[in-house]
mmCIF file of C-alpha atoms in Angstrom:
data_model
loop_
_atom_site.group_PDB
_atom_site.id
_atom_site.type_symbol
_atom_site.label_atom_id
_atom_site.label_comp_id
_atom_site.label_asym_id
_atom_site.label_seq_id
_atom_site.Cartn_x
_atom_site.Cartn_y
_atom_site.Cartn_z
ATOM 1 C CA MET H 1473 66.186 22.879 71.239
ATOM 2 C CA PRO H 1474 64.193 23.470 74.462
ATOM 3 C CA SER H 1475 62.564 26.855 74.985
ATOM 4 C CA LYS H 1476 64.126 29.433 77.288
ATOM 5 C CA THR H 1477 61.295 29.161 79.818
ATOM 6 C CA SER H 1478 61.660 25.375 80.105
ATOM 7 C CA LEU H 1479 65.414 25.787 80.611
ATOM 8 C CA LEU H 1480 64.778 28.376 83.327
ATOM 9 C CA ARG H 1481 62.338 26.014 85.059
ATOM 10 C CA LEU H 1482 64.892 23.216 84.805
ATOM 11 C CA ARG H 1483 67.564 25.534 86.222
ATOM 12 C CA ASP H 1484 65.363 26.375 89.215
ATOM 13 C CA VAL H 1485 64.648 22.717 89.959
ATOM 14 C CA ALA H 1486 68.348 21.854 89.524
ATOM 15 C CA LEU H 1487 69.211 24.626 92.002
ATOM 16 C CA SER H 1488 66.894 23.054 94.561
ATOM 17 C CA LEU H 1489 68.198 19.528 93.931
ATOM 18 C CA ASN H 1490 71.797 20.733 94.180
ATOM 19 C CA ARG H 1491 70.959 22.327 97.546
ATOM 20 C CA LEU H 1492 69.371 19.096 98.775
ATOM 21 C CA VAL H 1493 72.377 16.936 97.842
ATOM 22 C CA LEU H 1494 74.818 19.488 99.289
ATOM 23 C CA CYS H 1495 72.920 19.623 102.564
ATOM 24 C CA PHE H 1496 72.482 15.865 102.831
ATOM 25 C CA LEU H 1497 76.249 15.388 102.586
ATOM 26 C CA PHE H 1498 76.974 18.286 104.949
ATOM 27 C CA THR H 1499 74.442 17.149 107.551
ATOM 28 C CA THR H 1500 75.807 13.587 107.589
ATOM 29 C CA HIS H 1501 79.173 14.987 108.705
ATOM 30 C CA GLY H 1502 77.470 16.671 111.665
ATOM 31 C CA VAL H 1503 75.444 13.578 112.545
ATOM 32 C CA ALA H 1504 78.551 11.396 112.412
ATOM 33 C CA ALA H 1505 80.584 13.717 114.620
ATOM 34 C CA ILE H 1506 77.956 14.543 117.250
ATOM 35 C CA PHE H 1507 76.312 11.117 117.548
ATOM 36 C CA GLY H 1508 79.378 8.978 116.797
ATOM 37 C CA VAL H 1509 77.747 7.045 113.949
ATOM 38 C CA ALA H 1510 79.052 6.267 110.445
ATOM 39 C CA GLY H 1511 82.681 6.458 111.528
ATOM 40 C CA GLY H 1512 82.163 9.156 114.134
ATOM 41 C CA ALA H 1513 84.203 12.311 114.498
ATOM 42 C CA VAL H 1514 86.969 12.222 111.923
ATOM 43 C CA PRO H 1515 89.831 11.255 112.255
ATOM 44 C CA GLU H 1516 89.660 9.685 115.720
ATOM 45 C CA GLY H 1517 86.095 8.348 115.586
ATOM 46 C CA GLY H 1518 83.677 8.482 118.485
ATOM 47 C CA LYS H 1519 81.459 11.391 119.533
ATOM 48 C CA ILE H 1520 82.336 15.028 119.941
ATOM 49 C CA SER H 1521 80.597 17.554 122.183
ATOM 50 C CA PRO H 1522 78.811 20.200 120.112
ATOM 51 C CA TRP H 1523 80.111 22.856 122.533
ATOM 52 C CA LEU H 1524 83.801 22.032 122.037
ATOM 53 C CA TRP H 1525 85.585 24.784 120.089
ATOM 54 C CA PRO H 1526 86.185 24.599 117.113
ATOM 55 C CA TYR H 1527 85.409 20.994 116.133
ATOM 56 C CA GLY H 1528 82.177 20.550 118.072
ATOM 57 C CA VAL H 1529 80.836 23.932 116.974
ATOM 58 C CA ALA H 1530 81.659 23.016 113.364
ATOM 59 C CA ALA H 1531 79.770 19.725 113.802
ATOM 60 C CA LEU H 1532 76.801 21.615 115.259
ATOM 61 C CA ILE H 1533 76.829 24.007 112.280
ATOM 62 C CA GLN H 1534 76.984 20.998 109.964
ATOM 63 C CA LEU H 1535 74.032 19.321 111.672
ATOM 64 C CA VAL H 1536 71.709 22.268 112.286
ATOM 65 C CA GLY H 1537 72.836 24.488 109.415
ATOM 66 C CA GLY H 1538 72.778 21.634 106.925
ATOM 67 C CA ALA H 1539 69.261 20.652 107.997
ATOM 68 C CA LEU H 1540 67.928 24.221 107.855
ATOM 69 C CA VAL H 1541 69.387 24.905 104.417
ATOM 70 C CA GLY H 1542 68.288 21.437 103.291
ATOM 71 C CA PHE H 1543 64.692 22.219 104.192
ATOM 72 C CA GLY H 1544 65.150 25.661 102.703
ATOM 73 C CA LEU H 1545 64.406 27.635 105.861
ATOM 74 C CA ALA H 1546 66.335 30.897 106.359
ATOM 75 C CA SER H 1547 68.504 29.489 103.596
ATOM 76 C CA ARG H 1548 70.583 32.477 102.549
ATOM 77 C CA ALA H 1549 71.679 33.530 106.036
ATOM 78 C CA VAL H 1550 72.322 29.998 107.277
ATOM 79 C CA ALA H 1551 74.141 29.067 104.051
ATOM 80 C CA LEU H 1552 76.453 32.032 104.601
ATOM 81 C CA ILE H 1553 77.254 30.758 108.106
ATOM 82 C CA CYS H 1554 77.895 27.244 106.736
ATOM 83 C CA SER H 1555 80.124 28.663 104.008
ATOM 84 C CA GLY H 1556 82.084 30.703 106.530
ATOM 85 C CA SER H 1557 82.572 27.716 108.813
ATOM 86 C CA MET H 1558 84.069 25.748 105.931
ATOM 87 C CA ALA H 1559 86.328 28.647 104.945
ATOM 88 C CA PHE H 1560 87.492 28.772 108.572
ATOM 89 C CA ALA H 1561 88.076 25.004 108.563
ATOM 90 C CA TYR H 1562 90.119 25.228 105.386
ATOM 91 C CA PHE H 1563 92.388 28.030 106.523
ATOM 92 C CA ASP H 1564 92.648 26.939 110.163
ATOM 93 C CA ILE H 1565 93.277 23.233 109.552
ATOM 94 C CA HIS H 1566 94.054 22.355 105.942
ATOM 95 C CA ALA H 1567 96.048 25.361 104.718
ATOM 96 C CA LYS H 1568 98.543 24.890 107.568
ATOM 97 C CA ILE H 1569 99.547 21.580 105.962
ATOM 98 C CA ALA H 1570 99.886 22.883 102.395
ATOM 99 C CA LEU H 1571 98.211 25.543 100.260
ATOM 100 C CA LEU H 1572 96.457 23.433 97.632
ATOM 101 C CA PRO H 1573 93.480 21.207 98.525
ATOM 102 C CA ALA H 1574 94.981 18.291 96.586
ATOM 103 C CA GLN H 1575 97.955 18.438 98.950
ATOM 104 C CA ASN H 1576 96.199 19.096 102.259
ATOM 105 C CA GLY H 1577 92.948 17.074 102.063
ATOM 106 C CA GLY H 1578 90.789 20.188 102.101
ATOM 107 C CA ASP H 1579 88.772 19.367 98.984
ATOM 108 C CA GLU H 1580 85.529 18.829 100.916
ATOM 109 C CA ALA H 1581 85.921 22.059 102.869
ATOM 110 C CA VAL H 1582 86.465 24.061 99.669
ATOM 111 C CA LEU H 1583 83.545 22.432 97.854
ATOM 112 C CA PHE H 1584 81.189 22.903 100.823
ATOM 113 C CA CYS H 1585 82.339 26.508 101.216
ATOM 114 C CA TRP H 1586 81.642 27.362 97.576
ATOM 115 C CA GLY H 1587 78.445 25.314 97.419
ATOM 116 C CA PHE H 1588 76.947 27.131 100.386
ATOM 117 C CA LEU H 1589 78.165 30.463 99.051
ATOM 118 C CA MET H 1590 76.196 29.752 95.867
ATOM 119 C CA VAL H 1591 73.068 29.008 97.919
ATOM 120 C CA ALA H 1592 73.591 32.262 99.845
ATOM 121 C CA LEU H 1593 73.958 34.226 96.602
ATOM 122 C CA PHE H 1594 71.321 32.586 94.396
ATOM 123 C CA GLY H 1595 68.815 31.348 96.959
ATOM 124 C CA PRO H 1596 67.416 27.909 97.758
ATOM 125 C CA GLY H 1597 65.339 27.442 94.613
ATOM 126 C CA PRO H 1598 61.606 26.815 94.307
ATOM 127 C CA LEU H 1599 61.567 23.519 96.229
ATOM 128 C CA SER H 1600 62.154 25.075 99.646
ATOM 129 C CA LEU H 1601 60.249 26.289 102.689
ATOM 130 C CA ASP H 1602 61.491 29.827 101.959
ATOM 131 C CA ALA H 1603 59.845 29.696 98.514
ATOM 132 C CA LEU H 1604 56.660 28.196 99.976
ATOM 133 C CA ILE H 1605 56.447 30.913 102.622
ATOM 134 C CA GLY H 1606 57.025 33.546 99.924
ATOM 135 C CA ARG H 1607 54.218 32.109 97.774
ATOM 136 C CA VAL H 1608 51.828 32.037 100.737
ATOM 137 C CA LEU H 1609 52.668 35.630 101.689
ATOM 138 C CA ARG H 1610 52.246 36.847 98.100
ATOM 139 C CA ARG H 1611 48.918 35.042 97.867
ATOM 140 C CA SER H 1612 47.676 36.598 101.113
ATOM 141 C CA ASP H 1613 48.882 40.060 99.997
ATOM 142 C CA SER H 1614 47.121 39.731 96.648
ATOM 143 C CA ALA H 1615 43.956 38.489 98.386
ATOM 144 C CA ALA H 1616 44.056 41.591 100.585
ATOM 145 C CA GLY H 1617 44.410 43.746 97.460
ATOM 146 C CA ALA H 1618 47.824 45.167 98.366
ATOM 147 C CA THR H 1619 50.841 45.057 96.147
ATOM 148 C CA VAL H 1620 54.393 46.030 96.898
ATOM 149 C CA THR H 1621 54.110 49.195 94.814
ATOM 150 C CA GLU H 1622 50.963 50.248 96.691
ATOM 151 C CA LEU H 1623 52.767 49.978 100.006
ATOM 152 C CA VAL H 1624 55.230 52.717 98.965
ATOM 153 C CA PRO H 1625 53.743 56.213 99.214
ATOM 154 C CA ALA H 1626 53.437 57.922 95.826
ATOM 155 C CA THR H 1627 54.871 61.151 97.255
ATOM 156 C CA ALA H 1628 58.070 59.565 98.538
ATOM 157 C CA GLU H 1629 61.160 61.064 96.976
ATOM 158 C CA PRO H 1630 63.735 58.627 95.619
ATOM 159 C CA ALA H 1631 66.946 58.263 97.562
ATOM 160 C CA PRO H 1632 69.851 60.242 96.100
ATOM 161 C CA THR H 1633 72.320 58.344 93.983
ATOM 162 C CA LEU H 1634 76.012 58.262 94.816
ATOM 163 C CA SER H 1635 76.789 60.924 92.206
ATOM 164 C CA GLU H 1636 74.064 63.226 93.571
ATOM 165 C CA ALA H 1637 75.217 62.743 97.146
ATOM 166 C CA ALA H 1638 78.825 63.664 96.336
#
């Protein structure tokens, strides 16, 4: 049986790979809709203006948001926006047809919504620009001799807890 540390490393890499696959699929929807390639804007085909509400804005979120999260840049915030756009798509378009995704064709919207919510909650993983920037900042902080605990004054009083505040 593999050790716990090797499983944790594998989990972190799997988190990054899952993010990459999710974003590749999401971004291709935006590329198809905005540039009219690979079938174009579904269901009519052709191009769609990225400024047209709500379909063009959704395509713009798919293109830009998918690319940003795919590279792992500002991942949590952008993933939350992507997740919200897919929740909006589900309830505004698919749920009007029928409640269940199997009945209304909203499977992709639900899966994208939950996938991006997971990225927003658990982060982009170690194979991301966010992680790289964090490593560089930690390295520069440690080279300067500062740590996070040293940046907090020793005389600072802890914030009151909810029970103490009441």
